[in-house]
XYZ file of C-alpha atoms in Angstrom:
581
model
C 32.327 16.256 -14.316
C 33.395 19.298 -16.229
C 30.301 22.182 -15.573
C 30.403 23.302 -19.106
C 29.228 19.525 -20.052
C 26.822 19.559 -17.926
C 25.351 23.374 -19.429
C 22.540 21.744 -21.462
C 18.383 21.911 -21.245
C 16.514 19.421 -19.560
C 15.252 16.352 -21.449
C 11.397 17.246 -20.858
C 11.716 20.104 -22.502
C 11.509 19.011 -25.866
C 7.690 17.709 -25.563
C 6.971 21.633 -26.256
C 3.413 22.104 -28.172
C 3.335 25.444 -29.038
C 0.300 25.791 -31.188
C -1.761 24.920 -28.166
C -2.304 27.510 -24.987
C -3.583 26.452 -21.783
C -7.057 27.030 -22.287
C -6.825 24.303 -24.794
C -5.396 21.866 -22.223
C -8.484 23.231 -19.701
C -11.032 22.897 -22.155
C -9.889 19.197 -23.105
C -9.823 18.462 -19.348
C -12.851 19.518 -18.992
C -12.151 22.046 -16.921
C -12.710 25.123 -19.002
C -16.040 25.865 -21.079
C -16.237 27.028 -24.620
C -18.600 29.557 -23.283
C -15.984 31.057 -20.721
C -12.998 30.682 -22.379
C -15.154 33.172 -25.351
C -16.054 35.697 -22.319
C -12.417 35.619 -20.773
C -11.216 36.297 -24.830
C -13.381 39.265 -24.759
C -12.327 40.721 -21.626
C -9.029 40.351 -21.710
C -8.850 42.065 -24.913
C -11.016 44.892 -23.537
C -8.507 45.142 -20.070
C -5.404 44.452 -22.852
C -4.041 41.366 -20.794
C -3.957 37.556 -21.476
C -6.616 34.754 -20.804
C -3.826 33.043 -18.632
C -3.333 36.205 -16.297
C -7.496 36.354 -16.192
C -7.522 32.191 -15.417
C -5.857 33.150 -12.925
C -7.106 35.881 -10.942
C -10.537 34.298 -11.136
C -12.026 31.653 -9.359
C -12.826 29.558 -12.570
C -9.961 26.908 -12.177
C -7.387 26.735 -8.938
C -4.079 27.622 -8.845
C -3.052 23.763 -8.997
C -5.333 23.221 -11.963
C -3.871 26.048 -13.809
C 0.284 24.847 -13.423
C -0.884 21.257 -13.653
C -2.434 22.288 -17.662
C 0.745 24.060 -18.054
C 2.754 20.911 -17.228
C 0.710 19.165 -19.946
C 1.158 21.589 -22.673
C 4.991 22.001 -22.200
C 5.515 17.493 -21.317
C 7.365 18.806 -18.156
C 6.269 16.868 -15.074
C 4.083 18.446 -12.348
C 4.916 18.037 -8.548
C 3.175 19.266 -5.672
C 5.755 20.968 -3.081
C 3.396 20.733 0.038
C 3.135 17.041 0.039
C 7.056 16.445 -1.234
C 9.083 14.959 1.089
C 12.765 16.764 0.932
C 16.381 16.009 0.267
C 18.763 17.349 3.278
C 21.392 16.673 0.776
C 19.712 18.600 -2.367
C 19.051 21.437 -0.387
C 22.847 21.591 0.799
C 23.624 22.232 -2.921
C 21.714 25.121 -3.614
C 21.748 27.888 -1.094
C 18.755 30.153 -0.570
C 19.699 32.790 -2.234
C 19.613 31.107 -5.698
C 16.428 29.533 -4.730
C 15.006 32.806 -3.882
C 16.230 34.646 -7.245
C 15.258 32.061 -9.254
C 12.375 30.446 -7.633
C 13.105 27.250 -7.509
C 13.511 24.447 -4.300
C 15.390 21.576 -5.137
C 14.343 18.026 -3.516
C 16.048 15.198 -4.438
C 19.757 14.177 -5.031
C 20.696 11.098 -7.204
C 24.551 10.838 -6.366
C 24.461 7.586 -9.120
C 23.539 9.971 -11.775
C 24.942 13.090 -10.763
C 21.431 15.135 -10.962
C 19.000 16.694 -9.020
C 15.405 17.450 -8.829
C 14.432 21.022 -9.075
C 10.709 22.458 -8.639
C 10.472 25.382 -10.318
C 8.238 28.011 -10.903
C 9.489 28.717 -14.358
C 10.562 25.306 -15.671
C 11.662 27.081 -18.819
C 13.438 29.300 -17.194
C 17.173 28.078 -18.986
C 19.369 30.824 -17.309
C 18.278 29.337 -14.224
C 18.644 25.928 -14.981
C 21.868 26.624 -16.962
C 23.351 28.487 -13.850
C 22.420 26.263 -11.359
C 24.078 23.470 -13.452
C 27.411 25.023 -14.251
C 27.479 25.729 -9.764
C 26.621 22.464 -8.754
C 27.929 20.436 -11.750
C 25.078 18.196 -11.820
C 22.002 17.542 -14.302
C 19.178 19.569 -13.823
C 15.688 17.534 -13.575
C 13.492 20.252 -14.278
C 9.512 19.780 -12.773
C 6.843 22.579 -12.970
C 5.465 23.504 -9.111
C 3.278 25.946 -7.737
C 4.907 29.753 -7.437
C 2.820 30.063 -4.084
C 3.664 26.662 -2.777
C 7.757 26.969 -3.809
C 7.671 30.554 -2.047
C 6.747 28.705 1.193
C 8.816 25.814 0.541
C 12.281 27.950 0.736
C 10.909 29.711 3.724
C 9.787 26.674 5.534
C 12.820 24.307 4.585
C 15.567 26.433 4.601
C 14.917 27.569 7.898
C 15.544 25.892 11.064
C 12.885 23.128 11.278
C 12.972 18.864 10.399
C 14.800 19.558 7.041
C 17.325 22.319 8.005
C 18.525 21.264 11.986
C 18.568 17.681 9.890
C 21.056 18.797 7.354
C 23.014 20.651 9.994
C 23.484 17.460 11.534
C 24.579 15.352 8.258
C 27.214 17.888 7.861
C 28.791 16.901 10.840
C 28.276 13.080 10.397
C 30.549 13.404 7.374
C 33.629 13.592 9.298
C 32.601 10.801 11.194
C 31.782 8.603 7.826
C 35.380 9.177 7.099
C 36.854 6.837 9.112
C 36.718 3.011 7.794
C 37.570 0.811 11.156
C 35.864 0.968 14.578
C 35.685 -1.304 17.124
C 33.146 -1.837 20.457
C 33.800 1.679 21.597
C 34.413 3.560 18.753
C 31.184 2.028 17.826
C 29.442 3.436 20.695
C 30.891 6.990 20.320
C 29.871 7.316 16.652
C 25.704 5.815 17.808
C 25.776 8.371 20.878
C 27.652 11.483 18.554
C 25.874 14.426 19.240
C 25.045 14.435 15.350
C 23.425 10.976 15.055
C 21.565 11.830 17.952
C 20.028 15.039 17.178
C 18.834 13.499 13.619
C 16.536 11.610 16.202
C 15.551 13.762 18.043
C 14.578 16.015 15.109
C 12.837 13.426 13.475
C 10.795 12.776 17.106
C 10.496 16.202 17.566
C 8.790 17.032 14.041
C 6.580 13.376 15.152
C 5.205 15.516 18.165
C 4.544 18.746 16.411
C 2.731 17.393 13.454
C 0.370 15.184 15.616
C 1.375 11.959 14.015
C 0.322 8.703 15.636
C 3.668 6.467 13.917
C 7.017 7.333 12.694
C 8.275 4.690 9.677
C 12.424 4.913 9.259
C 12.961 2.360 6.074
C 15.469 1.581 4.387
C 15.345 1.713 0.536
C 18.353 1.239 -2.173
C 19.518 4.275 -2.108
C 18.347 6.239 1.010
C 16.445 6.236 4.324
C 12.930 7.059 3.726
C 11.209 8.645 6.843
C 7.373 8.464 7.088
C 4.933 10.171 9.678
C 1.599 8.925 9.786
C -1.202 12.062 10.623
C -4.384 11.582 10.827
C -3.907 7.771 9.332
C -2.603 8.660 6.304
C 1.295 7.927 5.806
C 3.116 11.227 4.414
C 6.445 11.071 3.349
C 8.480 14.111 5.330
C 12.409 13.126 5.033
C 14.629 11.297 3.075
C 17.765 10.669 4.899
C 21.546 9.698 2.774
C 22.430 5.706 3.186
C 25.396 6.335 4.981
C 23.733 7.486 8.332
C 21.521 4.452 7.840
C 23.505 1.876 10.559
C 23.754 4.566 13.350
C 20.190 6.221 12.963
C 18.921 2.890 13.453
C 21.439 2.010 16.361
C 20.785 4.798 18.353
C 17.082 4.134 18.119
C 17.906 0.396 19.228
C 19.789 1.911 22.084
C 17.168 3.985 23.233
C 14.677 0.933 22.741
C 17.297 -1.068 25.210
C 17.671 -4.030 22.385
C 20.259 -5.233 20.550
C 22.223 -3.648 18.281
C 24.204 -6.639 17.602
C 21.098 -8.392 16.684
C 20.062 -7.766 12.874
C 18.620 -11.121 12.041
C 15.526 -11.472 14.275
C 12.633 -8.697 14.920
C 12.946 -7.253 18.348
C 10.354 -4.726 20.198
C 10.880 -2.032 22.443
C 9.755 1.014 24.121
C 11.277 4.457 25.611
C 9.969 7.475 26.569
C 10.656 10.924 24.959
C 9.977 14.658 25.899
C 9.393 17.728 24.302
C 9.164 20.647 25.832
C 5.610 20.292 28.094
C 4.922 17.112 25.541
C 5.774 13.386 26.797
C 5.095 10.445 24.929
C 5.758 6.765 24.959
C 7.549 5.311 22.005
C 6.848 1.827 21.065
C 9.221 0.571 18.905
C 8.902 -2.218 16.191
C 12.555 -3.389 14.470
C 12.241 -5.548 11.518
C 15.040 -7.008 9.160
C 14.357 -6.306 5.546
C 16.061 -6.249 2.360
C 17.832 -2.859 2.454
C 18.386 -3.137 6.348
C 16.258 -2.730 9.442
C 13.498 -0.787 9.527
C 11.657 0.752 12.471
C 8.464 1.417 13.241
C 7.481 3.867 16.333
C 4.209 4.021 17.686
C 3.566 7.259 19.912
C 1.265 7.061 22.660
C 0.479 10.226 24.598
C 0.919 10.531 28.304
C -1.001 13.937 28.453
C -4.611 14.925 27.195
C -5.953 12.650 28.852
C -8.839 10.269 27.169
C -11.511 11.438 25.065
C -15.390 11.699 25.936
C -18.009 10.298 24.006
C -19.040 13.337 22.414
C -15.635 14.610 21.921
C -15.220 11.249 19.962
C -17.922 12.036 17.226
C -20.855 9.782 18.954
C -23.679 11.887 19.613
C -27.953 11.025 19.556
C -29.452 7.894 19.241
C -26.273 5.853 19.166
C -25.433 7.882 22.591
C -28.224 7.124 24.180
C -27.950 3.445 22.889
C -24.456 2.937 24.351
C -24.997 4.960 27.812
C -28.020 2.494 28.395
C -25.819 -0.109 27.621
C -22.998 0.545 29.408
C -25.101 1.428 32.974
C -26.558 -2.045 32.674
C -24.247 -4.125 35.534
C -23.880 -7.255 33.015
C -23.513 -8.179 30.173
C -20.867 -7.975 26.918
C -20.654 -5.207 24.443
C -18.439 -5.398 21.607
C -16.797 -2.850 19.708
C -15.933 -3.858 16.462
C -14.109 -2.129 13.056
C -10.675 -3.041 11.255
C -7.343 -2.287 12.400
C -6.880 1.190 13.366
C -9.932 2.467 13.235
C -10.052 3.778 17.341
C -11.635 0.617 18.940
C -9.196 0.775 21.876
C -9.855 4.671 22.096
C -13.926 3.977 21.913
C -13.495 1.454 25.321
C -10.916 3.746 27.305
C -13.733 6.502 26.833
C -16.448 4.432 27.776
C -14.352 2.756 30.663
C -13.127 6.359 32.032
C -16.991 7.421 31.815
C -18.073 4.822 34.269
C -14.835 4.335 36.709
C -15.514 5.130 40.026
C -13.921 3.887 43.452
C -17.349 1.629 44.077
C -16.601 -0.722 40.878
C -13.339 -2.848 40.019
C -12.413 -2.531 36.767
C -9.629 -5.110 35.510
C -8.481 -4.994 31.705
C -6.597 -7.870 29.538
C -4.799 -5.587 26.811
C -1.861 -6.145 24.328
C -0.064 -3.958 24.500
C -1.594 -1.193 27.288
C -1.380 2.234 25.627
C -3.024 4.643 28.363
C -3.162 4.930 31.778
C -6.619 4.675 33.530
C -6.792 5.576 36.961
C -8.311 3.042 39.622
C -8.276 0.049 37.050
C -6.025 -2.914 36.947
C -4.744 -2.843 33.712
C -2.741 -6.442 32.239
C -0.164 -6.841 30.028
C -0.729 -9.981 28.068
C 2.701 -12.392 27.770
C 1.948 -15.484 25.339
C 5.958 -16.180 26.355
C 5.026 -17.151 29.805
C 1.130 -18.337 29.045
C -0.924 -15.067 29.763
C -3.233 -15.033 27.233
C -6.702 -13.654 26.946
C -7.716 -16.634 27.918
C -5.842 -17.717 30.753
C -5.847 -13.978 32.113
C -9.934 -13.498 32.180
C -9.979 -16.922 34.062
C -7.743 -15.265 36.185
C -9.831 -12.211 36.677
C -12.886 -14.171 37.211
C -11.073 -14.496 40.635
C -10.034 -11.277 41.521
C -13.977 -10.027 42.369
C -14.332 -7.649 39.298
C -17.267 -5.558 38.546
C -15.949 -4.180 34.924
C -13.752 -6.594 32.455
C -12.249 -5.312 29.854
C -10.425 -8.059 27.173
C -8.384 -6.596 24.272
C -9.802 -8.757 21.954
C -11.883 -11.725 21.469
C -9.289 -14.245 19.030
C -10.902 -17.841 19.958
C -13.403 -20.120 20.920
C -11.870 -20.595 24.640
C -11.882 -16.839 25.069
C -15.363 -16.011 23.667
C -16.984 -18.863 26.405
C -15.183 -17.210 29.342
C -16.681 -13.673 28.236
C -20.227 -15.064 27.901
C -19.336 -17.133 31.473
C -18.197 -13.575 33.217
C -21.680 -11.927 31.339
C -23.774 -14.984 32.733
C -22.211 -14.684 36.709
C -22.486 -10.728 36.633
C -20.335 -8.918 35.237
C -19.696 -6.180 32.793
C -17.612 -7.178 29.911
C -15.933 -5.392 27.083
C -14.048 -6.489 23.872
C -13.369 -5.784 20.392
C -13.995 -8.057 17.320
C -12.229 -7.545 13.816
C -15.427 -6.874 11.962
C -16.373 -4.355 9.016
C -19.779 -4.105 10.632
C -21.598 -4.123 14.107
C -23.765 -6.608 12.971
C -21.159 -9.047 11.416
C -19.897 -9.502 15.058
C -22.590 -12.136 15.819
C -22.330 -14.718 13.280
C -18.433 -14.378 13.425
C -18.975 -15.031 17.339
C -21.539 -17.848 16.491
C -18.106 -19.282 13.808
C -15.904 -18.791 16.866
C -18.189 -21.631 18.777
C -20.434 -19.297 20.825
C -23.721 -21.141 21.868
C -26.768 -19.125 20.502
C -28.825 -19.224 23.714
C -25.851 -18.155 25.888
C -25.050 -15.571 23.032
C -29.214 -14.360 22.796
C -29.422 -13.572 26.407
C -25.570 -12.000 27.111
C -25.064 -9.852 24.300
C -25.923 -6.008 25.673
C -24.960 -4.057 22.677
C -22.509 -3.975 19.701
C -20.657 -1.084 18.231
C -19.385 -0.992 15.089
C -16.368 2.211 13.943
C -14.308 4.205 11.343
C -12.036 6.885 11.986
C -12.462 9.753 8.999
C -9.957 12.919 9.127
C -11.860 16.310 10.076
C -12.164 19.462 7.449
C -9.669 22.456 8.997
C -11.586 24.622 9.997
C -9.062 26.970 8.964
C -9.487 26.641 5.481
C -12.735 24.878 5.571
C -15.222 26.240 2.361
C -18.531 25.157 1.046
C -19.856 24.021 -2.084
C -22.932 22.842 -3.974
C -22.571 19.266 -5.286
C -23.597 17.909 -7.906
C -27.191 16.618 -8.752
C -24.974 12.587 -9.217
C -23.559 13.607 -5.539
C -26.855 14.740 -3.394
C -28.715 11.773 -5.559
C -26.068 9.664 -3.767
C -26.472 11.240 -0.333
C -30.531 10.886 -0.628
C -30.175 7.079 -1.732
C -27.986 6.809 1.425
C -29.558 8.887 4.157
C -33.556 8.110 2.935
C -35.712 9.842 5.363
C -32.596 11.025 7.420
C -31.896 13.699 4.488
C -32.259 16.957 5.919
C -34.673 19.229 3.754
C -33.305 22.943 1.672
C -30.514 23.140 -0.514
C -27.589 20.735 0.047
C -24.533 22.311 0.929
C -21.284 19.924 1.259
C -17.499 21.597 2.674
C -14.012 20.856 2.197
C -10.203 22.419 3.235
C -8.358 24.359 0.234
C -5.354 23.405 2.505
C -3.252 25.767 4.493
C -0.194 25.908 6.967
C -2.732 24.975 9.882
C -2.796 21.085 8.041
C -0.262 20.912 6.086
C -1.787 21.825 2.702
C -3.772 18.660 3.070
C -7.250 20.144 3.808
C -7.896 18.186 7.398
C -7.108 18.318 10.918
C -7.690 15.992 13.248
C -9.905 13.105 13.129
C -13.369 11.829 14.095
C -15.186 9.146 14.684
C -18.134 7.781 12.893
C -20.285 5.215 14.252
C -23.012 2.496 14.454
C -24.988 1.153 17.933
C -26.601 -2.058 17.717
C -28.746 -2.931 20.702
C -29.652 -6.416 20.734
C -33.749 -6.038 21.667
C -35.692 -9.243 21.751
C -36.300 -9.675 18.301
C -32.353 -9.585 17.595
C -31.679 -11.967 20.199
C -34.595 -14.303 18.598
C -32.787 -13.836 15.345
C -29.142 -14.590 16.985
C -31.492 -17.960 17.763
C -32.248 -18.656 14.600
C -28.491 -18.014 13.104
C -29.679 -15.441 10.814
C -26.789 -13.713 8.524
C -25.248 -10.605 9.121
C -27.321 -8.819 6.342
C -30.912 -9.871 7.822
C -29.735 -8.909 11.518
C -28.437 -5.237 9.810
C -32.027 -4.906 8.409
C -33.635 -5.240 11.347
C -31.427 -2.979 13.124
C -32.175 -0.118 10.672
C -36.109 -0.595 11.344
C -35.465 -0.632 14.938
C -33.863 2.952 14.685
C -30.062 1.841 14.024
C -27.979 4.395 12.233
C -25.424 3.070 10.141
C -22.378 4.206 9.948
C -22.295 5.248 6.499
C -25.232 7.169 6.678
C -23.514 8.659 10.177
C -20.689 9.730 7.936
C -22.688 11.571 5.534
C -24.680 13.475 8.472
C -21.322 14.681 9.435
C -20.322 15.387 5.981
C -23.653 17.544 5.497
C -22.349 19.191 8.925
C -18.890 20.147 7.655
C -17.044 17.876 9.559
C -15.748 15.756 7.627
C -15.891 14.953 3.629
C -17.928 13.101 1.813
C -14.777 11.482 0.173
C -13.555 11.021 3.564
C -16.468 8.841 4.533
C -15.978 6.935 0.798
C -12.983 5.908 1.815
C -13.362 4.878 5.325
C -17.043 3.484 5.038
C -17.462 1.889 1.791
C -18.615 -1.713 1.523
């Protein structure tokens, strides 16, 4: 493509209103009053500046409000830099220099097209868009970004880090793509090339320092998409070019000692990876989809150790609730709460609380993620029959004190957890329930007698994992009268008395510009007393028994949530969108 075709503005420019200003856009948003946008008129004709330089040395609207309005007003896109994930490629085009003079970070690559995304401080900046298309010969896509956030995106991703030691690598995988015909061992030498390899280790390296729990590599049309989930929320952190797809994926397979031949069928794996004092347990998922395979790795830690209680997020009566509970010698408690949402963490902290050489503790888990010292931990195989079921009739032999079973999936497996409860021992389980009291009815669905049920059942706890504020950026606010009205309906006479202050994270480098760091749990004890176990009798809903709980002194764990939000641990749109019916 001849440069001087390409030396033209960007299509979203033409959307330009320029009878409206930004305090237009603000004030339409809602955003801006009349009343301040007449006192910033005033005073920055008194200081002989603009209202847009005093919008933005105040504290009226953000920084992110303030570009975002601009986007509007001029129809050029708005993208936020901190949460982008970044082009290896697209950065190779520009080099820092130009990014630096002209402010802009480019971020994606569309080799189809022959363009590439730009964010720029200045979208209508046209000597920089018209100079950075006659040197790279490509369409500018121009999108308006954050000056702050694009200042710390060139320092961060054109230094040595996941994008940069990534691109340093693809450069070197392009005079391997050259060649057209391999066989077995030319195969093997291109997988184990110190290039292919070091893209994974990057990408497990980065998995490490940014706390994630799961690394996604998928394959899309036109790329490799790589996805780290933090604190349970997926963030997209790499994009990687289609033609290092096959031996990304290969290598990974190696590692995982599985098939590379094999692209029909999902396979699972595991391998174990270090970083400098860090070492963690990779368990790897590889499923065929449309675009290829894709991979799913699931890090387990080997050090930290496991969590207390406390250190958990349950605290007070619910404490007190589940220590009585859990010194009893017999009987089952259940922790219960949707995928992901830190049952398996809850029980290792209880189990690690009350292991000692004078009890045997055996556990039935699929897979086993940590370590506990003393116990005999089980790996169930459905392949070769051990399943819950046929492994807690095993344990009923081996003289156990403490039982742990993964999960409770069927009839056959709920009666040999009562059974163990009836002859003596202490049994734990989890249940896929939204609620702690849900578990009993589903239990009563799965074929559990009522009596047996009444007089086994110790306690029942039901969780949510919600991310924690920084507490690097962490700041308070006052509500909103609709917001504490909310919190008062919620919390009744559990609403602390004063002025209601709520908190948040303006983001910084600490989290990732996302506000939160690290997670907590928030939680619900149901102890079944007498009158619960009457009503377990009497096959009363999940509702009735919930009721009943709350008079009794239950917490739930909504209302735990927003005690925690009123703390400044976590957000109360945090606990929305964990806890909400």
């Amino acid at each position: 493509m001849d440069p001087a075709q390409t030396n033209q503005q960007p299509q979203t420019n033409q959307n330009i209103k320029p009878e409206k200003n930004i305090s237009d856009v603000l004030i339409e948003e809602g955003l801006l009053t009349s009343e301040q946008y007449k006192r910033l008129t005033e005073e920055a004709s008194a200081r002989g500046t603009t209202v847009e330089q005093l919008l933005l040395e105040t504290n009226i609207i953000n920084e992110e409000q303030y570009y975002e309005a601009r986007a509007k007003l001029t129809g050029i896109p708005f993208v936020s830099v901190a949460t982008l994930p970044f082009s290896p490629e697209s950065l190779s085009f520009i080099p820092k220099n130009v990014a630096e003079r002209f402010q802009v970070v480019p971020f994606s690559y569309d080799k189809t097209k022959l363009s590439i995304s730009l964010a720029m401080a200045d979208p209508l900046d046209f000597e920089a868009i018209n100079f950075i298309q006659q040197k790279t010969g490509m369409t500018v896509v121009a999108y308006q970004a954050i000056p702050s956030e694009i200042a710390e995106a060139i320092k961060n991703e054109y230094n040595i880090g996941l994008i940069g030691e990534v691109k340093e690598a693809l450069k070197e995988t392009e005079q391997i793509s050259k060649v057209k015909t391999f066989d077995q061992e030319s195969i093997a030498k291109v997988i184990k090339e110190a290039p292919i390899a070091k893209i994974v280790s990057t990408i497990l390296e980065y998995a490490i320092k940014s706390r994630a729990s799961d690394v996604h590599i998928e394959p899309q049309e036109d790329r490799v998409r790589v996805r780290y989930r933090i604190d349970g929320i997926l963030y997209e952190r790499l994009a990687l070019p289609k033609a290092v797809q096959d031996a990304v994926i290969s290598r990974i397979k190696i590692l995982s000692d599985l098939k590379i031949d094999e692209r029909r069928t999902p396979q699972d794996g595991r391998f174990n990876f270090k970083y400098l004092d860090q070492e963690v347990d990779l368990r790897v998922s590889v499923l065929p989809t449309t675009y290829g395979e894709k991979i799913v790795m699931r890090l387990l830690r080997k050090s930290g150790g496991v969590p207390t209680l406390t250190e958990l997020g349950i605290r007070g009566t619910a404490q007190k609730e589940l220590e009585a509970a859990i010194s009893r010698p017999h009987g089952i408690i259940i922790v219960c709460g949707p995928t992901g949402s830190g049952k398996t963490t809850t029980l290792y902290a209880v189990l690690s609380r009350i292991n000692t050489t004078k009890v045997n503790i055996s556990t039935l888990e699929d897979p086993v993620e940590y370590q506990i010292p003393g116990a005999n931990q089980v790996q169930i195989n459905p392949d070769v029959g051990l399943t819950f079921a046929s492994g807690l009739r095993a344990f009923l032999r081996q003289d156990p004190n403490i039982i742990l079973v993964g999960e409770i999936r069927d009839k056959e497996t709920t009666d040999l957890a009562i059974q163990a409860a009836l002859t003596g021992h202490l049994v734990f389980s989890t249940l896929h329930t939204s609620n702690a009291s849900g578990a009993l009815p589903r239990l009563i669905d799965m074929g559990a007698e009522t009596f047996l049920l009444a007089s086994t059942m110790t306690a029942i706890v039901g969780q949510r994992i919600a991310r924690k504020i920084c507490p690097d950026c962490k700041i308070s606010y006052v509500p909103t009268p609709e917001v504490v009205l909310e919190i008062k309906h919620v919390l009744g006479t559990l609403m602390p008395q004063g002025e209601i202050h709520l908190y948040k994270g303006n983001g910084c480098e600490s989290c990732g510009q996302s506000g939160y760091l690290g997670r907590v749990g928030i939680y619900e004890v149901l102890t079944v007393t007498n009158q619960i176990a009457k009503m377990i009798l009497e096959r009363s809903d999940a509702n009735s028994i919930e009721q009943e709980a709350k008079k009794e002194g239950m917490i739930t764990i909504k209302e735990d949530g927003y005690l925690k939000a009123l703390e400044g641990t976590t957000t109360i749109e945090e606990v929305l969108r964990v806890a909400q019916d």
